[in-house]
């Protein structure tokens, strides 16, 4: 079965395993019951034949010892005791004439069976099956000689056997149905149980893909194949994490080592600028060199700041901070630039809330979000900064009516150096939001975005509020 949609329950492995299990059980049950049925039918027939043959030889012995009239009485009594609708006895001569007969009123028609009479008189007992033209009456006859000229015709209705087999078929059908239902339930249970391990691995993979790199697949106590898979998966994630760390360390080391020679080049360009005439070519070149150096230093500093914040090595201070006041200050700081661009910047804050953090880094965080909002909003648009309380959390929202972010990029923008193609015309290096996320997480919070292309974006940072004496 090929399925496109895994969330469709009919496409799930649990469903397919249960179905396969139920089908296997159904067919095995069918085979077993069919074999039982065939054996039952054969054994009923065999028993009937033996009984009939025994009865005929019993009456032959009686006829040899007694007269025909005695035999007639015995046969009549026997027919009544077994049921006149069940059994008939007739004594026929070689021409098929009936000399003696028990009550045949319940029997629609009784075959004469001339051939069978002749065969019986030659010493060979013969069975004959009879099926009524209408209705479902059927019977079996045995022709057996009781003397040189006389043949005993014994007829037994097959109705009882048929009723028994019909009853069995009903029981078989009900048993098969119950068995299939039980096997579906058992199959679902077994499939769910055996796949719960795979689900553990899937859940862990989802968590890790969402950024929880420290998450691992929990192991069970069975030490089975799923645990082997989980172990292999965990080892793989450990290895990837180490490689990531090494790669990040190398990048941070390079950034760190570049900063000193860059500062030296900048210093020399500054000195050269001071010693040259303002309108000379050298002054222009030194000026552009200084600008380039400043941009590179800014990039390197941001990279190092992210690395230090993520590693937690430089969270020097951590104290109660009024983030709403910081947000108001940052709005004042960015108001002139936003007015120049023709973007309306508004701020609405709820006062009196404190979070645990470091003012300098929190200023960077708010500044970065407001800067981006103004940068990616076209003239005539609006930017709104809000600070509010939600349960035990402080929410900082920066909403703009700017260009928006495509759905596919909304998680990637928090990665280092990621920039959406549409915004490449604006200055930037793709590090701002990485820093925002690193700072949010360093103080126990997190950041997320909701956005629609062409309509705007809302960045929300959530921090735990300080309760009691808790500080960092
Ligand atoms: P940059 O220096 O490029 O602004 P950021 O890390 O701050 O780097 O942002 C990464 C990318 O996310 C940006 O290049 C831009 O494509 C997108 N982005 C960030 N903020 C917004 C916003 N408010 N509106 C639209 N796009 C944004």
mmCIF file of N, CA and C in Angstrom, residues 150-280:
data_model
loop_
_atom_site.group_PDB
_atom_site.id
_atom_site.type_symbol
_atom_site.label_atom_id
_atom_site.label_comp_id
_atom_site.label_asym_id
_atom_site.label_seq_id
_atom_site.Cartn_x
_atom_site.Cartn_y
_atom_site.Cartn_z
ATOM 1 N N UNK A 150 -35.330 -62.164 -0.653
ATOM 2 C CA UNK A 150 -35.821 -60.920 -0.028
ATOM 3 C C UNK A 150 -34.678 -59.948 0.294
ATOM 4 N N UNK A 151 -35.060 -58.656 0.110
ATOM 5 C CA UNK A 151 -34.057 -57.603 0.352
ATOM 6 C C UNK A 151 -34.636 -56.623 1.360
ATOM 7 N N UNK A 152 -33.838 -56.257 2.322
ATOM 8 C CA UNK A 152 -34.278 -55.227 3.276
ATOM 9 C C UNK A 152 -33.794 -53.870 2.767
ATOM 10 N N UNK A 153 -34.752 -52.919 2.593
ATOM 11 C CA UNK A 153 -34.383 -51.559 2.175
ATOM 12 C C UNK A 153 -34.467 -50.669 3.423
ATOM 13 N N UNK A 154 -33.336 -50.180 3.834
ATOM 14 C CA UNK A 154 -33.289 -49.322 5.038
ATOM 15 C C UNK A 154 -33.025 -47.889 4.584
ATOM 16 N N UNK A 155 -33.930 -46.957 4.878
ATOM 17 C CA UNK A 155 -33.762 -45.543 4.482
ATOM 18 C C UNK A 155 -33.586 -44.681 5.713
ATOM 19 N N UNK A 156 -32.563 -43.863 5.705
ATOM 20 C CA UNK A 156 -32.322 -42.946 6.837
ATOM 21 C C UNK A 156 -32.284 -41.521 6.290
ATOM 22 N N UNK A 157 -33.082 -40.653 6.922
ATOM 23 C CA UNK A 157 -33.091 -39.250 6.472
ATOM 24 C C UNK A 157 -31.743 -38.590 6.813
ATOM 25 N N UNK A 158 -31.266 -37.755 5.869
ATOM 26 C CA UNK A 158 -29.981 -37.059 6.127
ATOM 27 C C UNK A 158 -30.210 -35.718 6.820
ATOM 28 N N UNK A 159 -31.489 -35.431 7.128
ATOM 29 C CA UNK A 159 -31.814 -34.110 7.696
ATOM 30 C C UNK A 159 -31.056 -33.831 8.990
ATOM 31 N N UNK A 160 -30.975 -34.871 9.842
ATOM 32 C CA UNK A 160 -30.316 -34.662 11.131
ATOM 33 C C UNK A 160 -28.847 -34.290 10.944
ATOM 34 N N UNK A 161 -28.202 -35.031 10.019
ATOM 35 C CA UNK A 161 -26.796 -34.724 9.728
ATOM 36 C C UNK A 161 -26.647 -33.311 9.179
ATOM 37 N N UNK A 162 -27.563 -32.998 8.248
ATOM 38 C CA UNK A 162 -27.493 -31.660 7.647
ATOM 39 C C UNK A 162 -27.702 -30.575 8.695
ATOM 40 N N UNK A 163 -28.666 -30.817 9.603
ATOM 41 C CA UNK A 163 -28.938 -29.807 10.647
ATOM 42 C C UNK A 163 -27.709 -29.635 11.525
ATOM 43 N N UNK A 164 -27.057 -30.763 11.820
ATOM 44 C CA UNK A 164 -25.851 -30.703 12.651
ATOM 45 C C UNK A 164 -24.749 -29.893 11.950
ATOM 46 N N UNK A 165 -24.586 -30.178 10.647
ATOM 47 C CA UNK A 165 -23.546 -29.453 9.899
ATOM 48 C C UNK A 165 -23.894 -27.973 9.784
ATOM 49 N N UNK A 166 -25.221 -27.700 9.611
ATOM 50 C CA UNK A 166 -25.654 -26.290 9.539
ATOM 51 C C UNK A 166 -25.324 -25.574 10.838
ATOM 52 N N UNK A 167 -25.587 -26.228 11.943
ATOM 53 C CA UNK A 167 -25.304 -25.671 13.265
ATOM 54 C C UNK A 167 -23.803 -25.394 13.409
ATOM 55 N N UNK A 168 -23.028 -26.358 12.955
ATOM 56 C CA UNK A 168 -21.578 -26.199 13.015
ATOM 57 C C UNK A 168 -21.110 -25.016 12.177
ATOM 58 N N UNK A 169 -21.729 -24.894 10.972
ATOM 59 C CA UNK A 169 -21.318 -23.766 10.105
ATOM 60 C C UNK A 169 -21.602 -22.444 10.805
ATOM 61 N N UNK A 170 -22.751 -22.354 11.497
ATOM 62 C CA UNK A 170 -23.096 -21.116 12.205
ATOM 63 C C UNK A 170 -22.064 -20.827 13.298
ATOM 64 N N UNK A 171 -21.749 -21.911 14.051
ATOM 65 C CA UNK A 171 -20.765 -21.739 15.138
ATOM 66 C C UNK A 171 -19.417 -21.323 14.553
ATOM 67 N N UNK A 172 -19.029 -21.994 13.445
ATOM 68 C CA UNK A 172 -17.746 -21.658 12.795
ATOM 69 C C UNK A 172 -17.732 -20.197 12.389
ATOM 70 N N UNK A 173 -18.862 -19.726 11.804
ATOM 71 C CA UNK A 173 -18.922 -18.351 11.315
ATOM 72 C C UNK A 173 -18.772 -17.370 12.486
ATOM 73 N N UNK A 174 -19.537 -17.645 13.580
ATOM 74 C CA UNK A 174 -19.479 -16.761 14.751
ATOM 75 C C UNK A 174 -18.074 -16.780 15.353
ATOM 76 N N UNK A 175 -17.482 -17.995 15.410
ATOM 77 C CA UNK A 175 -16.143 -18.108 15.993
ATOM 78 C C UNK A 175 -15.132 -17.343 15.145
ATOM 79 N N UNK A 176 -15.273 -17.451 13.798
ATOM 80 C CA UNK A 176 -14.329 -16.740 12.925
ATOM 81 C C UNK A 176 -14.453 -15.240 13.135
ATOM 82 N N UNK A 177 -15.705 -14.759 13.224
ATOM 83 C CA UNK A 177 -15.935 -13.327 13.403
ATOM 84 C C UNK A 177 -15.302 -12.844 14.719
ATOM 85 N N UNK A 178 -15.570 -13.595 15.792
ATOM 86 C CA UNK A 178 -15.029 -13.220 17.101
ATOM 87 C C UNK A 178 -13.511 -13.266 17.071
ATOM 88 N N UNK A 179 -12.989 -14.285 16.402
ATOM 89 C CA UNK A 179 -11.534 -14.447 16.341
ATOM 90 C C UNK A 179 -10.889 -13.293 15.579
ATOM 91 N N UNK A 180 -11.555 -12.892 14.467
ATOM 92 C CA UNK A 180 -11.002 -11.782 13.667
ATOM 93 C C UNK A 180 -11.037 -10.488 14.478
ATOM 94 N N UNK A 181 -12.164 -10.261 15.185
ATOM 95 C CA UNK A 181 -12.250 -9.039 16.006
ATOM 96 C C UNK A 181 -11.151 -9.035 17.067
ATOM 97 N N UNK A 182 -11.000 -10.181 17.736
ATOM 98 C CA UNK A 182 -9.955 -10.279 18.772
ATOM 99 C C UNK A 182 -8.586 -10.071 18.152
ATOM 100 N N UNK A 183 -8.378 -10.650 16.945
ATOM 101 C CA UNK A 183 -7.035 -10.520 16.362
ATOM 102 C C UNK A 183 -6.774 -9.082 15.914
ATOM 103 N N UNK A 184 -7.844 -8.328 15.517
ATOM 104 C CA UNK A 184 -7.633 -6.912 15.179
ATOM 105 C C UNK A 184 -7.191 -6.157 16.430
ATOM 106 N N UNK A 185 -7.916 -6.427 17.545
ATOM 107 C CA UNK A 185 -7.565 -5.739 18.797
ATOM 108 C C UNK A 185 -6.149 -6.121 19.243
ATOM 109 N N UNK A 186 -5.895 -7.433 19.211
ATOM 110 C CA UNK A 186 -4.571 -7.901 19.647
ATOM 111 C C UNK A 186 -3.495 -7.352 18.716
ATOM 112 N N UNK A 187 -3.785 -7.344 17.404
ATOM 113 C CA UNK A 187 -2.812 -6.843 16.413
ATOM 114 C C UNK A 187 -2.510 -5.381 16.654
ATOM 115 N N UNK A 188 -3.569 -4.584 16.921
ATOM 116 C CA UNK A 188 -3.361 -3.148 17.166
ATOM 117 C C UNK A 188 -2.512 -2.945 18.416
ATOM 118 N N UNK A 189 -2.845 -3.733 19.456
ATOM 119 C CA UNK A 189 -2.098 -3.593 20.710
ATOM 120 C C UNK A 189 -0.617 -3.949 20.501
ATOM 121 N N UNK A 190 -0.400 -5.097 19.844
ATOM 122 C CA UNK A 190 0.982 -5.559 19.646
ATOM 123 C C UNK A 190 1.745 -4.561 18.761
ATOM 124 N N UNK A 191 1.070 -4.092 17.663
ATOM 125 C CA UNK A 191 1.739 -3.160 16.745
ATOM 126 C C UNK A 191 2.068 -1.866 17.475
ATOM 127 N N UNK A 192 1.106 -1.377 18.285
ATOM 128 C CA UNK A 192 1.343 -0.116 19.001
ATOM 129 C C UNK A 192 2.492 -0.267 19.978
ATOM 130 N N UNK A 193 2.479 -1.392 20.675
ATOM 131 C CA UNK A 193 3.543 -1.630 21.665
ATOM 132 C C UNK A 193 4.908 -1.704 20.995
ATOM 133 N N UNK A 194 4.959 -2.449 19.872
ATOM 134 C CA UNK A 194 6.285 -2.600 19.257
ATOM 135 C C UNK A 194 6.731 -1.320 18.573
ATOM 136 N N UNK A 195 5.750 -0.468 18.163
ATOM 137 C CA UNK A 195 6.168 0.752 17.483
ATOM 138 C C UNK A 195 6.342 1.926 18.440
ATOM 139 N N UNK A 196 6.018 1.711 19.721
ATOM 140 C CA UNK A 196 6.160 2.829 20.657
ATOM 141 C C UNK A 196 7.633 3.240 20.733
ATOM 142 N N UNK A 197 8.518 2.277 20.562
ATOM 143 C CA UNK A 197 9.954 2.587 20.565
ATOM 144 C C UNK A 197 10.327 3.470 19.393
ATOM 145 N N UNK A 198 9.771 3.153 18.216
ATOM 146 C CA UNK A 198 10.056 3.960 17.027
ATOM 147 C C UNK A 198 9.529 5.374 17.246
ATOM 148 N N UNK A 199 8.369 5.452 17.935
ATOM 149 C CA UNK A 199 7.789 6.765 18.219
ATOM 150 C C UNK A 199 8.711 7.586 19.129
ATOM 151 N N UNK A 200 9.353 6.864 20.093
ATOM 152 C CA UNK A 200 10.292 7.565 20.992
ATOM 153 C C UNK A 200 11.407 8.205 20.177
ATOM 154 N N UNK A 201 11.925 7.431 19.196
ATOM 155 C CA UNK A 201 13.023 7.943 18.372
ATOM 156 C C UNK A 201 12.526 9.130 17.535
ATOM 157 N N UNK A 202 11.312 8.995 16.967
ATOM 158 C CA UNK A 202 10.760 10.074 16.132
ATOM 159 C C UNK A 202 10.594 11.354 16.945
ATOM 160 N N UNK A 203 10.026 11.203 18.167
ATOM 161 C CA UNK A 203 9.800 12.389 19.019
ATOM 162 C C UNK A 203 11.128 13.069 19.315
ATOM 163 N N UNK A 204 12.136 12.239 19.652
ATOM 164 C CA UNK A 204 13.448 12.818 19.976
ATOM 165 C C UNK A 204 14.009 13.544 18.762
ATOM 166 N N UNK A 205 13.852 12.928 17.564
ATOM 167 C CA UNK A 205 14.369 13.564 16.345
ATOM 168 C C UNK A 205 13.678 14.908 16.121
ATOM 169 N N UNK A 206 12.343 14.968 16.392
ATOM 170 C CA UNK A 206 11.612 16.235 16.224
ATOM 171 C C UNK A 206 12.143 17.284 17.200
ATOM 172 N N UNK A 207 12.341 16.874 18.457
ATOM 173 C CA UNK A 207 12.841 17.820 19.467
ATOM 174 C C UNK A 207 14.190 18.384 19.039
ATOM 175 N N UNK A 208 15.060 17.448 18.590
ATOM 176 C CA UNK A 208 16.415 17.876 18.213
ATOM 177 C C UNK A 208 16.352 18.795 17.002
ATOM 178 N N UNK A 209 15.472 18.435 16.027
ATOM 179 C CA UNK A 209 15.344 19.281 14.836
ATOM 180 C C UNK A 209 14.845 20.672 15.206
ATOM 181 N N UNK A 210 14.056 20.751 16.318
ATOM 182 C CA UNK A 210 13.541 22.062 16.737
ATOM 183 C C UNK A 210 14.583 22.834 17.542
ATOM 184 N N UNK A 211 15.774 22.249 17.716
ATOM 185 C CA UNK A 211 16.861 22.990 18.352
ATOM 186 C C UNK A 211 17.254 22.482 19.729
ATOM 187 N N UNK A 212 16.517 21.499 20.273
ATOM 188 C CA UNK A 212 16.870 20.984 21.609
ATOM 189 C C UNK A 212 18.008 19.976 21.460
ATOM 190 N N UNK A 213 19.216 20.467 21.268
ATOM 191 C CA UNK A 213 20.352 19.582 20.965
ATOM 192 C C UNK A 213 20.737 18.667 22.110
ATOM 193 N N UNK A 214 20.305 19.019 23.329
ATOM 194 C CA UNK A 214 20.675 18.160 24.460
ATOM 195 C C UNK A 214 19.682 17.021 24.663
ATOM 196 N N UNK A 215 18.608 17.042 23.886
ATOM 197 C CA UNK A 215 17.599 15.979 24.039
ATOM 198 C C UNK A 215 18.149 14.658 23.490
ATOM 199 N N UNK A 216 17.807 13.542 24.152
ATOM 200 C CA UNK A 216 18.224 12.216 23.669
ATOM 201 C C UNK A 216 17.024 11.264 23.750
ATOM 202 N N UNK A 217 17.137 10.148 23.015
ATOM 203 C CA UNK A 217 16.062 9.150 23.057
ATOM 204 C C UNK A 217 16.162 8.385 24.382
ATOM 205 N N UNK A 218 15.083 8.397 25.177
ATOM 206 C CA UNK A 218 15.153 7.616 26.428
ATOM 207 C C UNK A 218 15.201 6.113 26.123
ATOM 208 N N UNK A 219 15.986 5.365 26.903
ATOM 209 C CA UNK A 219 16.114 3.915 26.659
ATOM 210 C C UNK A 219 15.150 3.150 27.552
ATOM 211 N N UNK A 220 14.693 2.003 27.062
ATOM 212 C CA UNK A 220 13.806 1.185 27.900
ATOM 213 C C UNK A 220 14.665 0.157 28.630
ATOM 214 N N UNK A 221 14.011 -0.669 29.450
ATOM 215 C CA UNK A 221 14.806 -1.653 30.206
ATOM 216 C C UNK A 221 14.933 -2.967 29.432
ATOM 217 N N UNK A 222 14.304 -3.058 28.237
ATOM 218 C CA UNK A 222 14.291 -4.340 27.512
ATOM 219 C C UNK A 222 15.612 -4.647 26.800
ATOM 220 N N UNK A 223 16.338 -3.582 26.476
ATOM 221 C CA UNK A 223 17.603 -3.756 25.757
ATOM 222 C C UNK A 223 17.384 -4.503 24.431
ATOM 223 N N UNK A 224 16.349 -4.123 23.724
ATOM 224 C CA UNK A 224 15.996 -4.806 22.478
ATOM 225 C C UNK A 224 16.509 -4.039 21.253
ATOM 226 N N UNK A 225 15.999 -4.406 20.062
ATOM 227 C CA UNK A 225 16.459 -3.779 18.817
ATOM 228 C C UNK A 225 16.183 -2.275 18.806
ATOM 229 N N UNK A 226 15.047 -1.865 19.419
ATOM 230 C CA UNK A 226 14.706 -0.435 19.433
ATOM 231 C C UNK A 226 15.717 0.317 20.292
ATOM 232 N N UNK A 227 16.124 -0.309 21.402
ATOM 233 C CA UNK A 227 17.138 0.336 22.246
ATOM 234 C C UNK A 227 18.454 0.447 21.495
ATOM 235 N N UNK A 228 18.728 -0.567 20.665
ATOM 236 C CA UNK A 228 19.950 -0.525 19.849
ATOM 237 C C UNK A 228 19.880 0.662 18.882
ATOM 238 N N UNK A 229 18.684 0.835 18.265
ATOM 239 C CA UNK A 229 18.471 1.954 17.351
ATOM 240 C C UNK A 229 18.618 3.278 18.102
ATOM 241 N N UNK A 230 17.989 3.334 19.317
ATOM 242 C CA UNK A 230 18.048 4.564 20.110
ATOM 243 C C UNK A 230 19.498 4.885 20.478
ATOM 244 N N UNK A 231 20.261 3.849 20.846
ATOM 245 C CA UNK A 231 21.666 4.066 21.194
ATOM 246 C C UNK A 231 22.437 4.621 20.012
ATOM 247 N N UNK A 232 22.211 3.996 18.830
ATOM 248 C CA UNK A 232 22.916 4.446 17.622
ATOM 249 C C UNK A 232 22.536 5.887 17.299
ATOM 250 N N UNK A 233 21.230 6.202 17.468
ATOM 251 C CA UNK A 233 20.740 7.553 17.186
ATOM 252 C C UNK A 233 21.397 8.553 18.151
ATOM 253 N N UNK A 234 21.400 8.188 19.445
ATOM 254 C CA UNK A 234 21.993 9.090 20.448
ATOM 255 C C UNK A 234 23.476 9.318 20.171
ATOM 256 N N UNK A 235 24.185 8.233 19.793
ATOM 257 C CA UNK A 235 25.621 8.378 19.482
ATOM 258 C C UNK A 235 25.814 9.327 18.309
ATOM 259 N N UNK A 236 24.935 9.174 17.300
ATOM 260 C CA UNK A 236 25.046 10.027 16.117
ATOM 261 C C UNK A 236 24.846 11.508 16.495
ATOM 262 N N UNK A 237 23.828 11.766 17.354
ATOM 263 C CA UNK A 237 23.564 13.158 17.753
ATOM 264 C C UNK A 237 24.745 13.694 18.586
ATOM 265 N N UNK A 238 25.296 12.831 19.463
ATOM 266 C CA UNK A 238 26.475 13.259 20.253
ATOM 267 C C UNK A 238 27.584 13.720 19.331
ATOM 268 N N UNK A 239 27.828 12.895 18.306
ATOM 269 C CA UNK A 239 28.927 13.171 17.373
ATOM 270 C C UNK A 239 28.665 14.481 16.606
ATOM 271 N N UNK A 240 27.403 14.649 16.147
ATOM 272 C CA UNK A 240 27.068 15.870 15.399
ATOM 273 C C UNK A 240 27.245 17.096 16.307
ATOM 274 N N UNK A 241 26.837 16.923 17.573
ATOM 275 C CA UNK A 241 26.941 18.048 18.500
ATOM 276 C C UNK A 241 28.409 18.444 18.722
ATOM 277 N N UNK A 242 29.247 17.403 18.851
ATOM 278 C CA UNK A 242 30.679 17.690 19.028
ATOM 279 C C UNK A 242 31.219 18.422 17.798
ATOM 280 N N UNK A 243 30.844 17.916 16.600
ATOM 281 C CA UNK A 243 31.323 18.552 15.360
ATOM 282 C C UNK A 243 30.847 20.001 15.278
ATOM 283 N N UNK A 244 29.586 20.214 15.669
ATOM 284 C CA UNK A 244 29.038 21.581 15.660
ATOM 285 C C UNK A 244 29.844 22.485 16.574
ATOM 286 N N UNK A 245 30.098 21.964 17.784
ATOM 287 C CA UNK A 245 30.824 22.770 18.768
ATOM 288 C C UNK A 245 32.208 23.108 18.242
ATOM 289 N N UNK A 246 32.851 22.066 17.648
ATOM 290 C CA UNK A 246 34.215 22.295 17.137
ATOM 291 C C UNK A 246 34.192 23.355 16.038
ATOM 292 N N UNK A 247 33.188 23.234 15.152
ATOM 293 C CA UNK A 247 33.079 24.182 14.039
ATOM 294 C C UNK A 247 32.853 25.594 14.560
ATOM 295 N N UNK A 248 31.984 25.702 15.563
ATOM 296 C CA UNK A 248 31.673 27.008 16.146
ATOM 297 C C UNK A 248 32.904 27.577 16.847
ATOM 298 N N UNK A 249 33.619 26.688 17.569
ATOM 299 C CA UNK A 249 34.829 27.147 18.278
ATOM 300 C C UNK A 249 35.840 27.683 17.284
ATOM 301 N N UNK A 250 36.003 26.936 16.147
ATOM 302 C CA UNK A 250 36.982 27.375 15.142
ATOM 303 C C UNK A 250 36.574 28.749 14.610
ATOM 304 N N UNK A 251 35.278 28.928 14.298
ATOM 305 C CA UNK A 251 34.811 30.218 13.781
ATOM 306 C C UNK A 251 35.068 31.320 14.805
ATOM 307 N N UNK A 252 34.738 30.998 16.080
ATOM 308 C CA UNK A 252 34.937 32.021 17.114
ATOM 309 C C UNK A 252 36.418 32.345 17.293
ATOM 310 N N UNK A 253 37.275 31.302 17.211
ATOM 311 C CA UNK A 253 38.724 31.542 17.347
ATOM 312 C C UNK A 253 39.224 32.433 16.220
ATOM 313 N N UNK A 254 38.720 32.119 14.984
ATOM 314 C CA UNK A 254 39.169 32.929 13.841
ATOM 315 C C UNK A 254 38.734 34.384 14.058
ATOM 316 N N UNK A 255 37.473 34.567 14.489
ATOM 317 C CA UNK A 255 36.968 35.924 14.720
ATOM 318 C C UNK A 255 37.833 36.625 15.758
ATOM 319 N N UNK A 256 38.146 35.872 16.826
ATOM 320 C CA UNK A 256 38.944 36.460 17.900
ATOM 321 C C UNK A 256 40.322 36.874 17.388
ATOM 322 N N UNK A 257 40.956 35.984 16.612
ATOM 323 C CA UNK A 257 42.318 36.258 16.128
ATOM 324 C C UNK A 257 42.345 37.364 15.080
ATOM 325 N N UNK A 258 41.225 37.556 14.394
ATOM 326 C CA UNK A 258 41.201 38.614 13.371
ATOM 327 C C UNK A 258 41.084 40.004 13.995
ATOM 328 N N UNK A 259 40.480 40.027 15.193
ATOM 329 C CA UNK A 259 40.165 41.329 15.772
ATOM 330 C C UNK A 259 41.428 42.161 16.045
ATOM 331 N N UNK A 260 42.492 41.559 16.591
ATOM 332 C CA UNK A 260 43.705 42.311 16.947
ATOM 333 C C UNK A 260 44.381 42.923 15.706
ATOM 334 N N UNK A 261 44.702 42.093 14.655
ATOM 335 C CA UNK A 261 45.325 42.750 13.487
ATOM 336 C C UNK A 261 44.421 43.796 12.843
ATOM 337 N N UNK A 262 43.118 43.589 12.907
ATOM 338 C CA UNK A 262 42.181 44.542 12.302
ATOM 339 C C UNK A 262 42.211 45.865 13.068
ATOM 340 N N UNK A 263 42.279 45.756 14.405
ATOM 341 C CA UNK A 263 42.352 46.970 15.247
ATOM 342 C C UNK A 263 43.632 47.723 14.924
ATOM 343 N N UNK A 264 44.724 46.915 14.689
ATOM 344 C CA UNK A 264 46.021 47.559 14.385
ATOM 345 C C UNK A 264 45.914 48.307 13.050
ATOM 346 N N UNK A 265 45.322 47.658 12.038
ATOM 347 C CA UNK A 265 45.185 48.296 10.721
ATOM 348 C C UNK A 265 44.348 49.575 10.861
ATOM 349 N N UNK A 266 43.273 49.459 11.674
ATOM 350 C CA UNK A 266 42.397 50.627 11.858
ATOM 351 C C UNK A 266 43.160 51.769 12.502
ATOM 352 N N UNK A 267 43.971 51.432 13.516
ATOM 353 C CA UNK A 267 44.771 52.452 14.218
ATOM 354 C C UNK A 267 45.706 53.155 13.255
ATOM 355 N N UNK A 268 46.378 52.354 12.407
ATOM 356 C CA UNK A 268 47.327 52.948 11.465
ATOM 357 C C UNK A 268 46.612 53.816 10.431
ATOM 358 N N UNK A 269 45.445 53.374 9.986
ATOM 359 C CA UNK A 269 44.688 54.180 9.028
ATOM 360 C C UNK A 269 44.278 55.495 9.670
ATOM 361 N N UNK A 270 43.927 55.427 10.973
ATOM 362 C CA UNK A 270 43.519 56.642 11.692
ATOM 363 C C UNK A 270 44.688 57.629 11.799
ATOM 364 N N UNK A 271 45.883 57.043 12.124
ATOM 365 C CA UNK A 271 47.085 57.901 12.250
ATOM 366 C C UNK A 271 47.413 58.540 10.906
ATOM 367 N N UNK A 272 47.352 57.709 9.831
ATOM 368 C CA UNK A 272 47.672 58.220 8.498
ATOM 369 C C UNK A 272 46.688 59.330 8.123
ATOM 370 N N UNK A 273 45.409 59.155 8.527
ATOM 371 C CA UNK A 273 44.380 60.150 8.197
ATOM 372 C C UNK A 273 44.685 61.482 8.889
ATOM 373 N N UNK A 274 45.158 61.351 10.153
ATOM 374 C CA UNK A 274 45.456 62.568 10.918
ATOM 375 C C UNK A 274 46.607 63.341 10.300
ATOM 376 N N UNK A 275 47.575 62.609 9.688
ATOM 377 C CA UNK A 275 48.789 63.270 9.191
ATOM 378 C C UNK A 275 48.674 63.690 7.722
ATOM 379 N N UNK A 276 47.551 63.460 7.088
ATOM 380 C CA UNK A 276 47.425 63.892 5.678
ATOM 381 C C UNK A 276 46.453 65.058 5.557
ATOM 382 N N UNK A 277 46.600 65.707 4.404
ATOM 383 C CA UNK A 277 45.698 66.843 4.151
ATOM 384 C C UNK A 277 44.284 66.316 3.896
ATOM 385 N N UNK A 278 43.284 67.108 4.345
ATOM 386 C CA UNK A 278 41.896 66.633 4.278
ATOM 387 C C UNK A 278 41.412 66.310 2.876
ATOM 388 N N UNK A 279 41.906 67.048 1.847
ATOM 389 C CA UNK A 279 41.367 66.860 0.496
ATOM 390 C C UNK A 279 42.213 65.917 -0.370
ATOM 391 N N UNK A 280 43.273 65.327 0.223
ATOM 392 C CA UNK A 280 44.147 64.464 -0.585
ATOM 393 C C UNK A 280 43.489 63.087 -0.833
#
